[in-house]
Structure formats: C-alpha cells, structure tokens
mmCIF file of C-alpha atoms in Angstrom:
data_model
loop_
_atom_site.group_PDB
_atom_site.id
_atom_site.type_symbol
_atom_site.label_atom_id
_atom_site.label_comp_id
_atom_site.label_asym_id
_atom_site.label_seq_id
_atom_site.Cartn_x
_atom_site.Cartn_y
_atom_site.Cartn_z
ATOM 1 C CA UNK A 1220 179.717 95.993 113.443
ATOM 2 C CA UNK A 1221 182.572 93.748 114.864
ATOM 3 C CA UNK A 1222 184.896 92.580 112.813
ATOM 4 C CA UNK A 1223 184.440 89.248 113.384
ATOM 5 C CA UNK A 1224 180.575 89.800 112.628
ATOM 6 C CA UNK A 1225 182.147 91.296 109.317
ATOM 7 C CA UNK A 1226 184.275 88.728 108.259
ATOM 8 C CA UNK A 1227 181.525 85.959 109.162
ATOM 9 C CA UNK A 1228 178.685 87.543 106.584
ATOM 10 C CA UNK A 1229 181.799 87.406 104.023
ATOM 11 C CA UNK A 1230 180.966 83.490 103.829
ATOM 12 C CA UNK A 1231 177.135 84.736 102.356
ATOM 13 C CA UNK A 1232 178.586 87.162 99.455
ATOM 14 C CA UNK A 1233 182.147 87.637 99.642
ATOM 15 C CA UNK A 1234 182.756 91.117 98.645
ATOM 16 C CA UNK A 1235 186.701 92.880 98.650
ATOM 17 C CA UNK A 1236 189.406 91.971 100.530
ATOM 18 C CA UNK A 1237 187.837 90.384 103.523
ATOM 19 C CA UNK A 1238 185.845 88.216 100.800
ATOM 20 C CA UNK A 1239 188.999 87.116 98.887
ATOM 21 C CA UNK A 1240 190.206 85.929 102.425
ATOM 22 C CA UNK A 1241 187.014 84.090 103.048
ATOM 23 C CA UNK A 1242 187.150 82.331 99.606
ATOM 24 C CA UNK A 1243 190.822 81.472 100.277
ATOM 25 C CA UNK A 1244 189.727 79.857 103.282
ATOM 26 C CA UNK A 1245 186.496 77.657 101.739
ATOM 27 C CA UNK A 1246 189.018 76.416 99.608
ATOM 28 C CA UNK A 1247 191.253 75.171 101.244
ATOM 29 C CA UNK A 1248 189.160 73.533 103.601
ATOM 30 C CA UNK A 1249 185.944 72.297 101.223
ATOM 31 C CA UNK A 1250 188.101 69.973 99.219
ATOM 32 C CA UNK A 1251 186.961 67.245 101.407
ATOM 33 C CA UNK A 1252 183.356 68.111 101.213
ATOM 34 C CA UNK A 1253 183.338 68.515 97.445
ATOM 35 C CA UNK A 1254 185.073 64.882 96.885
ATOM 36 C CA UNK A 1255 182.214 63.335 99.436
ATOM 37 C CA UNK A 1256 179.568 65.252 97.895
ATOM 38 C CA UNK A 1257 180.842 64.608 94.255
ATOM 39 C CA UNK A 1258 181.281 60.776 94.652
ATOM 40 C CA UNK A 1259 177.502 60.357 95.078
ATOM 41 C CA UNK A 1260 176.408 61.768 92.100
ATOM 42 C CA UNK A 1261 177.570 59.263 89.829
ATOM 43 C CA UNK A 1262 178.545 61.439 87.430
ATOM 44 C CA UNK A 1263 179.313 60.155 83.765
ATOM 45 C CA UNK A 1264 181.747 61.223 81.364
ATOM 46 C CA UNK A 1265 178.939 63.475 79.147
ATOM 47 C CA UNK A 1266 176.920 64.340 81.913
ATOM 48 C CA UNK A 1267 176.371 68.287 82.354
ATOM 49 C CA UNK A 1268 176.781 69.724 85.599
ATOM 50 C CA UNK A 1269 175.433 73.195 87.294
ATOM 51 C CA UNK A 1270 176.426 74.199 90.233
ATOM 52 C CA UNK A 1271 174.693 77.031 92.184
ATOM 53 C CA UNK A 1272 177.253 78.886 94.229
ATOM 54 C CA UNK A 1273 180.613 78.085 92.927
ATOM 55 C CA UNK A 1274 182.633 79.679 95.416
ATOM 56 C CA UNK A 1275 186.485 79.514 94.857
ATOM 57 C CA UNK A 1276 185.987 76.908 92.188
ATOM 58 C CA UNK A 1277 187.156 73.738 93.950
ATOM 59 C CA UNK A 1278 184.630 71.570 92.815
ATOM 60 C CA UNK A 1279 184.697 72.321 89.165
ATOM 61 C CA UNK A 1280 188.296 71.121 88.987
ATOM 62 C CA UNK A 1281 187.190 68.168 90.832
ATOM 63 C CA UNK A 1282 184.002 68.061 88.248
ATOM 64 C CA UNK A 1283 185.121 69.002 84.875
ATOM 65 C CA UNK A 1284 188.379 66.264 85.141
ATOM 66 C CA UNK A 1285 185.368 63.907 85.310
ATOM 67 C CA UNK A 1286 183.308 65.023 82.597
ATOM 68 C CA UNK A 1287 185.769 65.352 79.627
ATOM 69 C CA UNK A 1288 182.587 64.408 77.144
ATOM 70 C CA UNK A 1289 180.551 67.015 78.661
ATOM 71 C CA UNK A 1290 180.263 70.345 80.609
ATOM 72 C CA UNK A 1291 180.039 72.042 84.074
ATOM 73 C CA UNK A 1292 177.885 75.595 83.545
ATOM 74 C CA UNK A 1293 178.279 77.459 87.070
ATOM 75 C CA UNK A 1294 176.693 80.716 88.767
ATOM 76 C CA UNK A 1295 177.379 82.329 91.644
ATOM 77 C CA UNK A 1296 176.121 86.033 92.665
ATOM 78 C CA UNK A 1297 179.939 87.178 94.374
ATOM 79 C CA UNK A 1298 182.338 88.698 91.863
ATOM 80 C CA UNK A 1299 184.920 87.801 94.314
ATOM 81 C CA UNK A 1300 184.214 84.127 94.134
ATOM 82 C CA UNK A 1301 183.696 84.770 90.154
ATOM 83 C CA UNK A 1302 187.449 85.982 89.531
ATOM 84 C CA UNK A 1303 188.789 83.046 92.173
ATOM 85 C CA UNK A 1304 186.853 80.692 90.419
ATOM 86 C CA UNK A 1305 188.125 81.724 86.657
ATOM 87 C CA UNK A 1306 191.592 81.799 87.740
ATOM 88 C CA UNK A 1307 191.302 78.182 89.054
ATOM 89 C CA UNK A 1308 190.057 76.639 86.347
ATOM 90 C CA UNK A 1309 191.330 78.803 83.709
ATOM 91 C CA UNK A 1310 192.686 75.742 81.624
ATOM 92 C CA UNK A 1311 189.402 73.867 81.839
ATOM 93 C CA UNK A 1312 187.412 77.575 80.495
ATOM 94 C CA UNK A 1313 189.665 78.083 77.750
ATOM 95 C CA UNK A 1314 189.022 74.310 76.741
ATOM 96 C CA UNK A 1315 185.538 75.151 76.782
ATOM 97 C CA UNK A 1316 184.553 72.342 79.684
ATOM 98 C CA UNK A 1317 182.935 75.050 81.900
ATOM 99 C CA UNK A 1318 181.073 78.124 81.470
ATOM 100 C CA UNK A 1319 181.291 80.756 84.481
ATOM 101 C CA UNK A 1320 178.564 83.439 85.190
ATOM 102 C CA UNK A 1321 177.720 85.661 87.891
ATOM 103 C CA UNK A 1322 174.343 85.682 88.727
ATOM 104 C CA UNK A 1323 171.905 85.572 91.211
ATOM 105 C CA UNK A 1324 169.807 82.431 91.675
ATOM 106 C CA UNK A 1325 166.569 84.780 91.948
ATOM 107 C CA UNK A 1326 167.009 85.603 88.223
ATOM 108 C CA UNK A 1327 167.829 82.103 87.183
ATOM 109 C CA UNK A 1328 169.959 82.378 83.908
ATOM 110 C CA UNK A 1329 168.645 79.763 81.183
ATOM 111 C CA UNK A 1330 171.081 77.235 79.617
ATOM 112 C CA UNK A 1331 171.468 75.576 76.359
ATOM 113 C CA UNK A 1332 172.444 72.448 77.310
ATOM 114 C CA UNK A 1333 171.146 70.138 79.513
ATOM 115 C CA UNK A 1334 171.237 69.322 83.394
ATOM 116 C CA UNK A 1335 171.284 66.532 84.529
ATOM 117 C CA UNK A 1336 172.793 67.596 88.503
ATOM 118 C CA UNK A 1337 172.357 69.864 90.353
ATOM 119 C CA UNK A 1338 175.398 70.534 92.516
ATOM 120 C CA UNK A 1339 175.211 72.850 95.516
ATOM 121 C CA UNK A 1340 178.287 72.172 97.927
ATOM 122 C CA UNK A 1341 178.041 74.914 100.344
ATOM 123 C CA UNK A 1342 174.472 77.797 99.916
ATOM 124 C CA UNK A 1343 174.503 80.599 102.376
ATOM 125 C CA UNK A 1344 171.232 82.536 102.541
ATOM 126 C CA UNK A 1345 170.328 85.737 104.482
ATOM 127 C CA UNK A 1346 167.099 85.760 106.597
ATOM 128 C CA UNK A 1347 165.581 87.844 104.171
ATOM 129 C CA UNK A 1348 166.062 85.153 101.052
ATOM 130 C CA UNK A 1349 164.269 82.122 103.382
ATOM 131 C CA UNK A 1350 161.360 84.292 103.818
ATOM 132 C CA UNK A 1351 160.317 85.103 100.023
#
C-alpha cells in the first residue's frame, strides 16, 4: 500500500503516528466547518450535546463555551483522536462540562442525561460499515 493510500484511510480511524498527523490536520482546518455547522443548531445554554466522532476535539471547545448550564458527552472509536481530544479540552473535562469515551457507534454507549443534538461534523465510514 502507498503511502499516500496510507495516510488517506488515517482520516477513517486514525491510528499512531500517521493518525496524530491526520488529526493535527482536521483541526486545523475544520474550525470553519464546526462554527457553520454549530451556528444552526441553536444551541441553548442547558442543552446537552453528543457528538459522534469527535476527532481532535475542535468542536467541543466551540460547544461546551456555549453550554455552561449543560453538557457535551462525546464518542469516537480512534484512541488517537481520544487523547487529542482530552488534551484540548482538558479544562472543560476537569470542570465536568464534557464527558469523553471511546467507543464505537455499533455498540452505542447509553447516557444519563439527555440529548437533545446530535452533532456529527465530519463521519468517515468504510465500505464494509454502509453495507450492514
């Protein structure tokens, strides 16, 4: 396998180095995207958020500043993007605003609280996933 071919599936389930570089690179060129994407939700101050496929965490800065009276619960199935995403908002976890978990979206984790959006910026799926 090329390496472009390799550093192209990274954007699906970044995975080691290659994946770090990939996240690096969503962030800094989603922020756009997330602020369009968050603007139409309308979200209120106690609303609580889950987003599917966190990536590097840009949106839930962008999210939890708006939602000081409630919470942004997110999953994502790349440990890469897990770590990237915790060290980004690390202020916002240890203030309890957002809840972090890797997971796949196949085993849905359940919540406590409730959702009222559902935020996907950016969802890469394999062939394989459309087909089940």
């Amino acid at each position: 396998m090329g390496m472009f071919k390799r550093f192209s599936l990274q954007f699906a389930r970044p995975e080691g180095y290659l994946g770090r570089v990939a996240g690096k690179l969503m962030a800094s060129t989603g922020v756009k995207n997330n602020e369009w994407t968050i603007s139409l939700l309308q979200i209120k101050r106690s609303d609580h958020v889950l987003e599917i496929g966190f990536g590097p965490g840009v949106a839930i800065d962008l999210v939890s500043n708006l939602i000081p009276n409630g919470q942004y619960v997110g999953i994502d199935y790349s440990y890469v993007m897990l770590q990237a995403a915790k060290k980004r908002n690390k202020q916002a976890i240890q203030e309890q605003r957002v809840k972090l978990q890797l997971a796949d979206v196949n085993q849905f984790p359940t919540f406590k609280s409730l959702t009222k959006f559902f935020l996907s910026i950016r969802l890469f799926f394999g062939k394989n996933r459309l087909n089940h």
